[in-house]
């Protein structure tokens, strides 16, 4: 079965504000969306009458090559990234992906599957499964709510909600999400069900604030939204326009103070100028459509006009940062009690777990496999 690709390019425009809406605020005039034709592409259990036994083969067949966790909406300047985590020791598995974007004719669509990988029948309590059965995602700042509204083709759906258009927006007419899905669903060993949802806002939602939305449940799932036209930092660096000596090593360096509204991936310090005892961290932000490697972190100090490496940490087994993801690392004195820090031997009290003396520092995040490092400049003042 051939699916349509949903990725679209990021366009350059002036920076937008988090929380701005897609279109005009007015009295809603709902127009029900047309049902998806039953002949459109979707995997079903019949596709695997003789399923391969290995997990790798099974995943390859059940997650089409064009499946993407990220989609740029055609209805407004928002890019959405969907992240679903399943505990590594779980006796079940699940996957979700976007297979089409939102247009004036239909909302963005999410497809996927839920599978029992155990040796015995399993009865799933769906409200415990974030995004699969617990389909309400709330903004971290409480600004808005998004839903994965199940379609009639989702076997877990009990009362699929009515989805309607209000200008540029797609919403549910009634947000009684607890009634949309069955409460429990049994799967035999190796059995699976296809999943299908529409990404929509609440009935009174007139905006799509950027930021992270978290699903309820006992597992972890998030939706992250950013401005498609301005994926870069929303604040200007205090060091913008300044130049620095070249960092040692091969490949390019993308400094935070050189980032602009179009920058899709950057390393942002929590503060660019601090005292020696002030808490400090850096955060790698991925607003691109692909994963970003981050298996090598280095702390440099500028000494007599040259960068000197102070500590390096990382491991090639570290998973890349997914679209919409953020990786926050403590630096300096703040790293003493941090679970993640920047040092070769963080657990043994290396340099990054002590106070940084007055001076100019740089933190880089990158990989031994990629030529570009993201970098942030930090100034530490004296007492």
Coordinates of C-alpha atoms in Angstrom, one line a residue:
X1 CA 0.0 0.0 0.0
X2 CA 1.3 3.4 -0.9
X3 CA 0.8 6.3 1.4
X4 CA 1.2 10.0 0.7
X5 CA 4.0 11.7 2.2
X6 CA 3.2 14.4 4.7
X7 CA 6.4 16.3 5.3
X8 CA 6.6 19.8 4.0
X9 CA 9.4 22.3 4.1
X10 CA 9.9 24.9 6.8
X11 CA 9.4 28.4 5.3
X12 CA 11.2 31.5 6.4
X13 CA 9.2 34.3 8.0
X14 CA 9.2 36.8 10.9
X15 CA 9.2 35.2 14.3
X16 CA 5.8 34.3 15.7
X17 CA 4.5 34.3 19.3
X18 CA 3.7 31.2 21.3
X19 CA 0.0 31.0 21.7
X20 CA -1.0 32.8 18.5
X21 CA -3.9 31.4 16.6
X22 CA -4.1 30.0 13.1
X23 CA -6.8 32.3 11.8
X24 CA -9.6 34.7 12.7
X25 CA -11.4 34.6 16.0
X26 CA -15.1 34.5 15.4
X27 CA -18.3 32.7 16.3
X28 CA -17.7 29.0 15.4
X29 CA -19.6 27.8 12.3
X30 CA -19.0 24.1 12.4
X31 CA -18.7 22.0 9.2
X32 CA -18.5 18.3 9.8
X33 CA -15.5 16.7 8.2
X34 CA -16.1 14.1 5.5
X35 CA -15.4 10.5 6.6
X36 CA -12.2 9.0 5.4
X37 CA -12.9 6.7 2.5
X38 CA -12.8 3.1 3.6
X39 CA -10.5 2.3 0.7
X40 CA -7.7 4.6 1.9
X41 CA -4.4 3.1 3.0
X42 CA -4.3 1.5 6.4
X43 CA -2.7 -1.6 7.8
X44 CA -5.0 -4.4 9.1
X45 CA -4.3 -7.7 10.8
X46 CA -5.1 -9.4 7.5
X47 CA -2.0 -7.9 6.0
X48 CA 0.0 -10.4 8.1
X49 CA -1.6 -13.8 7.6
X50 CA 1.9 -15.2 7.9
X51 CA 3.7 -12.7 10.2
X52 CA 7.5 -12.8 10.5
X53 CA 8.5 -13.9 13.9
X54 CA 11.3 -11.5 14.7
X55 CA 10.5 -8.1 16.2
X56 CA 12.8 -6.4 13.7
X57 CA 11.0 -7.9 10.7
X58 CA 7.6 -7.3 12.4
X59 CA 8.3 -3.6 13.0
X60 CA 9.7 -3.1 9.5
X61 CA 6.5 -4.5 7.9
X62 CA 4.1 -2.6 10.3
X63 CA 5.7 0.8 10.2
X64 CA 5.8 2.0 6.6
X65 CA 9.0 3.8 5.4
X66 CA 7.2 7.1 5.0
X67 CA 5.7 7.1 8.5
X68 CA 6.8 10.2 10.3
X69 CA 6.5 11.4 14.0
X70 CA 6.4 15.0 12.8
X71 CA 4.1 16.9 10.4
X72 CA 3.9 20.5 9.3
X73 CA 0.3 21.6 9.2
X74 CA -1.1 23.2 6.0
X75 CA -3.8 25.1 7.9
X76 CA -1.5 27.3 10.0
X77 CA 2.1 27.9 11.0
X78 CA 2.5 24.9 13.3
X79 CA 4.7 21.8 13.2
X80 CA 3.7 18.9 15.4
X81 CA 5.9 16.2 16.7
X82 CA 4.5 13.1 18.4
X83 CA 6.5 11.0 20.9
X84 CA 5.4 7.7 22.4
X85 CA 7.6 5.7 24.9
X86 CA 7.0 2.1 25.8
X87 CA 8.9 0.7 28.8
X88 CA 11.8 -1.6 27.5
X89 CA 10.7 -4.5 29.7
X90 CA 7.0 -4.3 28.8
X91 CA 5.3 -7.3 27.3
X92 CA 3.4 -5.2 24.8
X93 CA 4.4 -2.6 22.1
X94 CA 2.8 0.3 20.3
X95 CA 3.7 2.8 17.6
X96 CA 2.1 6.0 16.3
X97 CA 2.9 8.2 13.4
X98 CA 1.5 10.9 11.1
X99 CA 0.4 9.8 7.7
X100 CA -1.1 13.0 6.4
X101 CA -1.2 16.6 7.4
X102 CA -4.1 18.9 8.2
X103 CA -5.7 20.8 5.3
X104 CA -8.9 22.8 4.8
X105 CA -10.6 19.4 4.0
X106 CA -9.4 17.3 6.9
X107 CA -7.4 17.3 10.1
X108 CA -4.0 15.7 10.5
X109 CA -4.2 11.9 10.8
X110 CA -2.3 9.6 13.1
X111 CA -2.0 5.8 12.5
X112 CA -0.3 3.1 14.4
X113 CA -0.8 -0.2 16.2
X114 CA -1.0 -1.9 19.6
X115 CA 0.5 -5.4 20.0
X116 CA 0.7 -8.0 22.7
X117 CA 4.2 -9.3 22.7
X118 CA 3.8 -11.5 25.7
X119 CA 3.2 -15.3 26.0
X120 CA -0.2 -15.0 27.5
X121 CA -3.4 -13.2 26.7
X122 CA -3.3 -9.6 27.9
X123 CA -6.3 -7.4 28.8
X124 CA -5.3 -3.8 28.3
X125 CA -6.7 -1.0 30.5
X126 CA -6.7 1.6 27.8
X127 CA -6.8 4.6 30.0
X128 CA -3.4 3.7 31.3
X129 CA -1.8 3.9 27.8
X130 CA -0.8 7.4 27.0
X131 CA -2.0 8.5 23.5
X132 CA -3.3 5.0 22.6
X133 CA -6.2 5.0 25.1
X134 CA -5.6 8.2 27.2
X135 CA -6.1 10.6 24.3
X136 CA -6.2 14.0 26.0
X137 CA -3.0 16.0 25.9
X138 CA -2.7 19.2 28.1
X139 CA -0.3 22.0 27.5
X140 CA 2.5 22.3 30.1
X141 CA 1.5 25.9 30.9
X142 CA -2.2 25.0 30.9
X143 CA -2.9 27.1 27.9
X144 CA -4.7 24.6 25.7
X145 CA -5.7 21.0 25.2
X146 CA -5.3 18.7 22.1
X147 CA -6.9 15.4 21.4
X148 CA -6.2 12.3 19.4
X149 CA -9.8 11.6 18.4
X150 CA -10.3 8.0 17.4
X151 CA -11.9 7.3 14.0
X152 CA -14.6 4.7 13.2
X153 CA -11.8 2.5 11.8
X154 CA -10.1 2.3 15.1
X155 CA -11.1 -1.1 16.7
X156 CA -10.7 0.4 20.1
X157 CA -13.3 3.2 19.4
X158 CA -16.7 2.9 21.1
X159 CA -18.2 6.3 20.3
X160 CA -15.9 8.1 17.7
X161 CA -16.4 11.8 18.2
X162 CA -17.7 14.2 15.6
X163 CA -14.9 16.3 14.2
X164 CA -15.7 19.6 12.6
X165 CA -13.9 22.6 11.0
X166 CA -14.1 26.2 12.1
X167 CA -12.2 28.2 9.6
X168 CA -8.6 27.1 9.8
X169 CA -9.2 25.0 12.9
X170 CA -10.1 21.4 13.5
X171 CA -11.8 20.5 16.7
X172 CA -14.1 18.0 18.4
X173 CA -17.6 19.2 18.7
X174 CA -17.9 17.7 22.2
X175 CA -14.8 16.9 24.4
X176 CA -16.2 13.9 26.3
X177 CA -13.1 11.9 25.7
X178 CA -13.8 9.3 28.3
X179 CA -16.6 8.0 26.1
X180 CA -14.7 7.7 22.9
X181 CA -12.9 4.4 23.5
X182 CA -13.7 1.1 25.2
X183 CA -12.2 0.8 28.7
X184 CA -10.5 -2.6 28.2
X185 CA -9.4 -4.6 25.2
X186 CA -8.0 -8.2 25.2
X187 CA -5.2 -9.4 22.8
X188 CA -4.0 -12.9 22.4
X189 CA -0.2 -13.6 22.4
X190 CA 1.2 -11.9 19.2
X191 CA -2.1 -10.4 18.3
X192 CA -2.3 -6.7 17.3
X193 CA -4.8 -4.0 16.3
X194 CA -4.4 -1.1 14.0
X195 CA -5.0 2.4 15.4
X196 CA -6.2 5.6 13.8
X197 CA -6.9 9.0 15.2
X198 CA -7.3 12.7 14.1
X199 CA -5.3 15.4 15.8
X200 CA -7.8 18.1 16.9
X201 CA -8.3 20.8 19.5
X202 CA -11.1 21.2 22.0
X203 CA -14.5 22.6 21.1
X204 CA -13.6 26.1 22.4
X205 CA -10.0 26.1 21.3
X206 CA -9.3 29.1 19.1
X207 CA -5.5 28.8 19.2
X208 CA -2.6 26.3 19.0
X209 CA 0.0 27.5 21.6
X210 CA 3.5 26.3 20.9
X211 CA 5.1 24.1 23.5
X212 CA 4.7 20.6 24.9
X213 CA 1.4 18.8 25.5
X214 CA 1.4 15.7 27.7
X215 CA -1.0 12.8 27.6
X216 CA -2.2 11.2 30.8
X217 CA -1.8 7.5 31.6
X218 CA 1.0 5.4 33.2
X219 CA 3.2 5.5 30.1
X220 CA 4.8 8.5 28.4
X221 CA 3.6 10.4 25.3
X222 CA 3.8 14.0 24.3
X223 CA 2.9 16.3 21.4
X224 CA 5.3 19.2 20.8
X225 CA 4.2 22.2 18.7
X226 CA 6.5 24.9 17.3
X227 CA 6.1 27.8 14.8
X228 CA 6.8 26.4 11.3
X229 CA 7.9 29.8 10.1
X230 CA 10.1 30.6 13.1
X231 CA 11.4 27.4 14.7
X232 CA 14.5 29.1 16.2
X233 CA 15.0 30.8 19.6
X234 CA 12.4 33.3 20.6
X235 CA 14.9 35.5 22.4
X236 CA 18.0 37.2 21.1
X237 CA 21.4 36.2 22.5
X238 CA 23.2 38.9 24.5
X239 CA 26.3 38.0 22.5
X240 CA 24.7 38.3 19.0
X241 CA 27.1 39.8 16.5
X242 CA 30.2 38.9 18.5
X243 CA 32.9 36.6 17.2
X244 CA 35.0 34.0 19.0
X245 CA 38.1 32.0 18.2
X246 CA 37.5 28.7 16.3
X247 CA 36.9 25.7 18.5
X248 CA 39.3 22.8 18.1
X249 CA 38.2 19.8 16.1
X250 CA 36.9 19.1 12.6
X251 CA 33.6 20.2 11.2
X252 CA 31.4 23.2 11.6
X253 CA 30.1 24.9 14.8
X254 CA 26.6 26.4 15.1
X255 CA 26.7 28.9 17.9
X256 CA 23.6 29.9 19.9
X257 CA 24.4 33.6 19.6
X258 CA 24.4 33.2 15.8
X259 CA 21.1 31.4 15.6
X260 CA 18.1 33.2 14.1
X261 CA 14.3 32.6 13.7
X262 CA 15.0 30.0 11.0
X263 CA 17.4 27.9 13.0
X264 CA 15.9 24.4 13.6
X265 CA 18.3 23.0 16.1
X266 CA 20.3 24.9 18.7
X267 CA 22.0 24.6 22.1
X268 CA 20.5 27.2 24.5
X269 CA 22.1 28.1 27.8
X270 CA 19.6 28.8 30.6
X271 CA 21.7 32.0 31.3
X272 CA 24.5 33.4 29.2
X273 CA 26.2 35.3 32.0
X274 CA 26.3 33.9 35.6
X275 CA 28.1 34.1 38.9
X276 CA 30.4 31.2 40.0
X277 CA 27.7 29.7 42.3
X278 CA 24.7 30.4 40.1
X279 CA 22.8 27.4 38.7
X280 CA 23.5 26.8 35.0
X281 CA 22.3 24.4 32.4
X282 CA 22.2 24.1 28.6
X283 CA 19.4 22.6 26.6
X284 CA 19.6 21.1 23.1
X285 CA 16.4 21.8 21.2
X286 CA 15.4 19.9 18.1
X287 CA 12.8 21.7 15.9
X288 CA 13.8 19.9 12.8
X289 CA 12.0 17.0 11.0
X290 CA 14.7 14.4 11.8
X291 CA 16.6 13.0 14.7
X292 CA 19.7 14.8 16.0
X293 CA 22.7 13.0 17.4
X294 CA 23.9 14.1 20.8
X295 CA 26.4 11.4 21.9
X296 CA 29.3 13.8 22.7
X297 CA 29.2 16.8 25.0
X298 CA 32.3 18.9 25.7
X299 CA 33.1 21.8 28.0
X300 CA 35.8 24.3 26.9
X301 CA 37.4 27.3 28.6
X302 CA 38.9 30.2 26.7
X303 CA 42.5 30.6 27.9
X304 CA 44.7 33.3 26.4
X305 CA 42.7 33.4 23.2
X306 CA 42.5 29.6 22.7
X307 CA 39.9 27.1 23.7
X308 CA 41.1 24.4 26.1
X309 CA 39.0 21.3 26.6
X310 CA 38.0 20.8 30.3
X311 CA 35.8 17.8 30.1
X312 CA 34.0 15.5 27.7
X313 CA 31.2 13.0 28.2
X314 CA 29.1 10.8 26.0
X315 CA 28.6 7.4 24.5
X316 CA 27.8 6.3 21.0
X317 CA 24.9 4.2 22.3
X318 CA 23.0 7.4 23.3
X319 CA 19.8 7.6 21.2
X320 CA 19.4 10.6 18.9
X321 CA 17.2 13.4 20.0
X322 CA 13.8 13.0 18.3
X323 CA 11.9 15.9 16.5
X324 CA 10.4 18.2 19.2
X325 CA 12.8 16.8 21.8
X326 CA 14.8 18.7 24.4
X327 CA 17.9 17.5 26.2
X328 CA 18.8 19.5 29.3
X329 CA 22.3 19.2 30.9
X330 CA 23.6 20.8 34.1
X331 CA 26.9 22.6 34.1
X332 CA 29.3 23.7 36.8
X333 CA 28.2 23.7 40.4
X334 CA 24.6 22.9 39.4
X335 CA 25.9 19.5 38.1
X336 CA 26.8 18.3 41.6
X337 CA 23.4 16.7 42.2
X338 CA 22.2 16.4 38.6
X339 CA 21.4 13.1 36.9
X340 CA 22.8 14.4 33.7
X341 CA 25.9 16.7 33.5
X342 CA 28.8 17.4 31.3
X343 CA 32.0 15.7 32.5
X344 CA 34.0 12.7 31.7
X345 CA 33.3 11.2 35.2
X346 CA 30.2 12.9 36.4
X347 CA 29.5 10.4 39.2
X348 CA 33.0 10.8 40.6
X349 CA 33.1 14.6 41.0
X350 CA 34.8 15.8 37.8
X351 CA 35.4 19.4 36.8
X352 CA 31.8 20.1 35.7
X353 CA 30.6 19.3 39.3
X354 CA 32.7 22.0 40.8
X355 CA 32.4 25.8 40.5
X356 CA 33.6 27.3 37.3
X357 CA 36.1 30.1 37.8
X358 CA 35.6 33.5 36.2
X359 CA 36.1 33.4 32.4
X360 CA 34.6 32.5 29.1
X361 CA 33.3 28.9 28.5
X362 CA 31.7 27.0 25.7
X363 CA 29.6 23.9 25.8
X364 CA 29.2 21.8 22.6
X365 CA 26.8 19.0 21.8
X366 CA 27.4 16.8 18.8
X367 CA 28.5 13.4 17.7
X368 CA 31.5 11.5 16.4
X369 CA 29.4 10.6 13.4
X370 CA 28.3 14.1 12.3
X371 CA 30.4 17.1 11.2
X372 CA 28.4 19.9 12.9
X373 CA 28.4 20.7 16.6
X374 CA 25.9 23.0 18.4
X375 CA 27.6 25.4 20.8
X376 CA 26.7 27.8 23.5
X377 CA 28.9 30.6 25.0
X378 CA 28.8 31.2 28.8
X379 CA 30.4 34.0 30.7
X380 CA 31.2 33.4 34.4
X381 CA 31.7 36.6 36.5
X382 CA 34.1 36.9 39.4
X383 CA 32.8 37.3 43.0

